[in-house]
CSV table of C-alpha atoms in Angstrom, one decimal:
chain,number,residue,atom,x,y,z
A,104,UNK,CA,-18.9,4.1,-0.6
A,105,UNK,CA,-15.5,4.1,-2.2
A,106,UNK,CA,-14.4,0.7,-3.4
A,107,UNK,CA,-11.7,-0.9,-5.5
A,108,UNK,CA,-12.2,-4.3,-6.9
A,109,UNK,CA,-9.5,-6.5,-8.3
A,110,UNK,CA,-11.4,-9.7,-9.3
A,111,UNK,CA,-8.4,-11.9,-9.8
A,112,UNK,CA,-6.4,-13.1,-6.9
A,113,UNK,CA,-4.0,-14.9,-9.1
A,114,UNK,CA,-3.2,-14.4,-12.8
A,115,UNK,CA,-0.8,-16.8,-14.5
A,116,UNK,CA,0.6,-16.0,-17.9
A,117,UNK,CA,3.4,-17.3,-20.1
A,118,UNK,CA,6.4,-15.2,-20.7
A,119,UNK,CA,5.8,-13.1,-23.8
A,120,UNK,CA,2.1,-13.2,-23.5
A,121,UNK,CA,0.0,-10.1,-23.0
A,122,UNK,CA,-1.0,-9.2,-19.4
A,123,UNK,CA,-4.1,-7.4,-18.2
A,124,UNK,CA,-4.7,-6.9,-14.5
A,125,UNK,CA,-8.2,-5.8,-13.9
A,126,UNK,CA,-9.3,-3.0,-11.6
A,127,UNK,CA,-12.7,-1.5,-11.2
A,128,UNK,CA,-13.6,1.3,-8.8
A,129,UNK,CA,-16.6,2.9,-7.2
A,130,UNK,CA,-16.5,6.6,-6.4
A,131,UNK,CA,-18.9,9.3,-7.0
A,132,UNK,CA,-16.3,12.1,-7.3
A,133,UNK,CA,-13.4,12.6,-9.6
A,134,UNK,CA,-11.1,9.6,-9.1
A,135,UNK,CA,-7.3,9.6,-8.8
A,136,UNK,CA,-6.1,6.1,-9.5
A,137,UNK,CA,-2.8,4.3,-9.0
A,138,UNK,CA,-1.1,1.0,-9.5
A,139,UNK,CA,1.4,-0.3,-6.9
A,140,UNK,CA,3.7,-3.3,-7.2
A,141,UNK,CA,5.2,-5.4,-4.5
A,142,UNK,CA,8.0,-7.7,-5.6
A,143,UNK,CA,8.9,-10.7,-3.5
A,144,UNK,CA,10.3,-9.5,-0.1
A,145,UNK,CA,10.4,-5.9,-1.2
A,146,UNK,CA,8.5,-2.9,-0.2
A,147,UNK,CA,5.4,-1.7,-1.9
A,148,UNK,CA,6.2,0.9,-4.6
A,149,UNK,CA,4.3,3.1,-6.9
A,150,UNK,CA,4.1,1.8,-10.4
A,151,UNK,CA,2.1,4.4,-12.2
A,152,UNK,CA,-0.7,6.9,-11.7
A,153,UNK,CA,-3.4,7.7,-14.2
A,154,UNK,CA,-2.9,11.5,-14.2
A,155,UNK,CA,0.7,11.0,-15.5
A,156,UNK,CA,-0.4,8.9,-18.4
A,157,UNK,CA,3.0,7.3,-18.3
A,158,UNK,CA,4.4,3.9,-19.1
A,159,UNK,CA,6.6,2.3,-16.5
A,160,UNK,CA,8.4,-1.0,-17.2
A,161,UNK,CA,6.2,-1.4,-20.2
A,162,UNK,CA,3.0,-1.2,-18.2
A,163,UNK,CA,0.2,1.2,-19.1
A,164,UNK,CA,-3.2,1.9,-17.6
A,165,UNK,CA,-6.0,3.9,-19.0
A,166,UNK,CA,-8.8,5.4,-16.9
A,167,UNK,CA,-12.2,4.5,-18.3
A,168,UNK,CA,-14.7,6.6,-16.5
A,169,UNK,CA,-17.6,5.0,-18.4
A,170,UNK,CA,-16.7,1.5,-17.2
A,171,UNK,CA,-15.1,2.8,-14.0
A,172,UNK,CA,-12.0,0.8,-14.7
A,173,UNK,CA,-8.3,1.2,-14.6
A,174,UNK,CA,-6.9,-2.0,-16.0
A,175,UNK,CA,-3.1,-2.5,-16.0
A,176,UNK,CA,-1.7,-3.8,-19.3
A,177,UNK,CA,1.5,-5.0,-20.7
A,178,UNK,CA,1.9,-6.4,-24.2
A,179,UNK,CA,4.6,-8.9,-23.5
A,180,UNK,CA,5.1,-10.3,-20.0
A,181,UNK,CA,8.5,-10.9,-18.5
A,182,UNK,CA,9.6,-13.2,-15.7
A,183,UNK,CA,10.6,-10.2,-13.6
A,184,UNK,CA,7.1,-8.9,-13.7
A,185,UNK,CA,6.0,-11.6,-11.3
A,186,UNK,CA,4.7,-9.7,-8.2
A,187,UNK,CA,1.7,-8.6,-6.3
A,188,UNK,CA,-0.1,-5.7,-7.9
A,189,UNK,CA,-2.5,-3.4,-6.1
A,190,UNK,CA,-4.9,-0.9,-7.6
A,191,UNK,CA,-5.6,2.1,-5.4
A,192,UNK,CA,-8.1,4.9,-5.4
A,193,UNK,CA,-7.3,8.3,-3.8
A,194,UNK,CA,-10.3,10.3,-2.7
A,195,UNK,CA,-11.3,13.0,-0.3
A,196,UNK,CA,-8.4,14.5,1.6
A,197,UNK,CA,-5.5,12.1,1.9
A,198,UNK,CA,-7.7,9.1,1.8
A,199,UNK,CA,-6.7,6.0,-0.1
A,200,UNK,CA,-8.5,2.7,-0.7
A,201,UNK,CA,-6.6,-0.3,-2.0
A,202,UNK,CA,-7.9,-3.3,-3.9
A,203,UNK,CA,-7.2,-6.7,-2.5
A,204,UNK,CA,-4.3,-7.3,-4.9
A,205,UNK,CA,-3.6,-9.6,-7.8
A,206,UNK,CA,-0.6,-11.9,-7.8
A,207,UNK,CA,0.9,-12.0,-11.3
A,208,UNK,CA,2.8,-15.2,-12.0
A,209,UNK,CA,4.8,-15.2,-15.3
A,210,UNK,CA,5.7,-18.7,-16.3
A,211,UNK,CA,9.0,-19.1,-18.2
B,108,UNK,CA,19.8,7.1,2.0
B,109,UNK,CA,16.6,5.1,2.3
B,110,UNK,CA,13.6,7.3,1.9
B,111,UNK,CA,11.3,5.6,4.4
B,112,UNK,CA,12.7,3.3,7.0
B,113,UNK,CA,11.1,1.1,9.6
B,114,UNK,CA,12.5,-0.7,12.5
B,115,UNK,CA,12.4,-3.5,13.4
B,116,UNK,CA,12.0,-5.5,10.2
B,117,UNK,CA,10.8,-8.6,12.1
B,118,UNK,CA,9.2,-8.6,15.5
B,119,UNK,CA,8.1,-11.8,17.4
B,120,UNK,CA,6.4,-11.3,20.7
B,121,UNK,CA,3.9,-12.9,23.1
B,122,UNK,CA,0.3,-12.1,23.5
B,123,UNK,CA,-0.4,-9.3,26.0
B,124,UNK,CA,2.9,-7.5,25.4
B,125,UNK,CA,3.2,-3.9,24.4
B,126,UNK,CA,5.4,-3.1,21.4
B,127,UNK,CA,6.4,-0.2,19.1
B,128,UNK,CA,7.4,0.0,15.5
B,129,UNK,CA,9.4,3.0,14.4
B,130,UNK,CA,9.2,4.8,11.1
B,131,UNK,CA,11.3,7.6,9.8
B,132,UNK,CA,11.3,9.4,6.4
B,133,UNK,CA,13.9,11.8,5.0
B,134,UNK,CA,11.9,13.0,2.1
B,135,UNK,CA,10.6,16.2,3.7
B,136,UNK,CA,7.1,14.9,3.3
B,137,UNK,CA,4.4,16.3,5.6
B,138,UNK,CA,2.1,13.3,5.7
B,139,UNK,CA,2.9,9.8,7.0
B,140,UNK,CA,0.8,6.7,7.1
B,141,UNK,CA,0.5,3.3,8.6
B,142,UNK,CA,-0.9,0.3,6.7
B,143,UNK,CA,-1.6,-3.2,7.7
B,144,UNK,CA,-1.2,-6.1,5.3
B,145,UNK,CA,-2.9,-9.3,6.5
B,146,UNK,CA,-2.1,-12.9,5.6
B,147,UNK,CA,-4.2,-12.7,2.5
B,148,UNK,CA,-2.1,-9.7,1.3
B,149,UNK,CA,-5.1,-7.3,1.8
B,150,UNK,CA,-3.7,-3.8,2.4
B,151,UNK,CA,-5.6,-1.5,4.7
B,152,UNK,CA,-4.8,2.0,5.8
B,153,UNK,CA,-4.8,2.5,9.6
B,154,UNK,CA,-3.7,6.0,10.2
B,155,UNK,CA,-2.2,9.1,8.6
B,156,UNK,CA,-0.6,12.1,10.2
B,157,UNK,CA,-0.3,15.5,8.6
B,158,UNK,CA,1.8,18.1,10.5
B,159,UNK,CA,1.4,16.2,13.7
B,160,UNK,CA,-2.4,16.0,13.4
B,161,UNK,CA,-4.2,12.8,13.0
B,162,UNK,CA,-6.5,13.1,10.0
B,163,UNK,CA,-7.5,9.5,9.4
B,164,UNK,CA,-8.3,6.7,11.8
B,165,UNK,CA,-9.8,3.8,10.0
B,166,UNK,CA,-11.6,2.3,13.0
B,167,UNK,CA,-8.6,0.4,14.2
B,168,UNK,CA,-8.7,-0.8,17.8
B,169,UNK,CA,-7.6,1.8,20.4
B,170,UNK,CA,-4.8,-0.6,21.4
B,171,UNK,CA,-3.1,0.9,18.3
B,172,UNK,CA,-1.8,4.4,18.7
B,173,UNK,CA,0.3,6.4,16.3
B,174,UNK,CA,2.8,8.8,17.9
B,175,UNK,CA,4.6,11.5,15.9
B,176,UNK,CA,7.4,13.3,17.8
B,177,UNK,CA,8.2,15.4,14.7
B,178,UNK,CA,7.3,15.6,11.0
B,179,UNK,CA,9.9,13.0,10.0
B,180,UNK,CA,8.7,10.3,12.4
B,181,UNK,CA,5.5,8.3,12.9
B,182,UNK,CA,5.8,5.5,15.4
B,183,UNK,CA,3.1,2.8,15.9
B,184,UNK,CA,2.5,1.7,19.5
B,185,UNK,CA,0.5,-1.5,20.1
B,186,UNK,CA,-0.8,-2.4,23.6
B,187,UNK,CA,-2.0,-5.8,24.8
B,188,UNK,CA,-1.0,-7.6,21.6
B,189,UNK,CA,-3.4,-10.2,20.3
B,190,UNK,CA,-2.9,-13.2,17.9
B,191,UNK,CA,-4.9,-11.4,15.3
B,192,UNK,CA,-2.5,-8.5,15.2
B,193,UNK,CA,0.0,-10.7,13.4
B,194,UNK,CA,0.6,-9.0,10.0
B,195,UNK,CA,3.0,-6.9,8.0
B,196,UNK,CA,2.8,-3.3,8.9
B,197,UNK,CA,3.9,-0.7,6.4
B,198,UNK,CA,4.8,2.9,7.0
B,199,UNK,CA,4.5,5.4,4.1
B,200,UNK,CA,4.9,9.1,3.5
B,201,UNK,CA,3.7,11.6,0.9
B,202,UNK,CA,3.5,15.3,0.3
B,203,UNK,CA,0.2,17.0,1.1
B,204,UNK,CA,-2.0,16.9,-1.9
B,205,UNK,CA,0.0,14.2,-3.7
B,206,UNK,CA,-1.2,10.8,-2.8
B,207,UNK,CA,1.5,8.6,-4.2
B,208,UNK,CA,3.1,7.4,-1.1
B,209,UNK,CA,6.6,6.1,-0.6
B,210,UNK,CA,6.5,2.9,1.4
B,211,UNK,CA,8.9,1.5,4.0
B,212,UNK,CA,10.1,-2.1,3.7
B,213,UNK,CA,7.5,-3.3,6.2
B,214,UNK,CA,7.6,-4.9,9.7
B,215,UNK,CA,6.5,-8.5,10.0
B,216,UNK,CA,4.8,-8.8,13.4
B,217,UNK,CA,4.2,-12.2,14.7
B,218,UNK,CA,2.3,-12.6,18.0
B,219,UNK,CA,2.6,-16.0,19.7
């Protein structure tokens, strides 16, 4: 069965420290993975997708098929990065499975 | 020019009532979704509609029914509301074959 695991419910880091939000997936087919972010009292929005290989707001994520991971990274955390982050797996036809989310708290 | 808009933003109602949440998108997308985010922030897809055809129903109770009058709207009707229905409901849309949905701002439903 398709599954997305985000092992950390809460991740606290100091401003300027590196950030890594973990995401592991389980899917037998070819995965399409995304990271979504939800800032306080705002809508969920797409942060980045693995097929784009882009960097948004300093965040990057590399798909590692061997480890079935899609960790989100940023070298230097900023206070405005504090938010809920969701990893998501698209599979089949228009099907999406979300992870349970990780709350990132950047301490000034 | 909000891309995906939901109304109302907040909804407080009593158990047993029937309520609806409306969703509209102006992106020209052909697929719309409803998600439920519970108190633990867990996000789960409920429905999606593609060209007026239901293509996903993630085993939600049949008290929940999506209704799509046209491609730009997907409303969520909930009958006989229960305490456990309290959550934030998000509407989203995407173009067929491109699962990178645009989300609405959410509707916080509180059942008392």
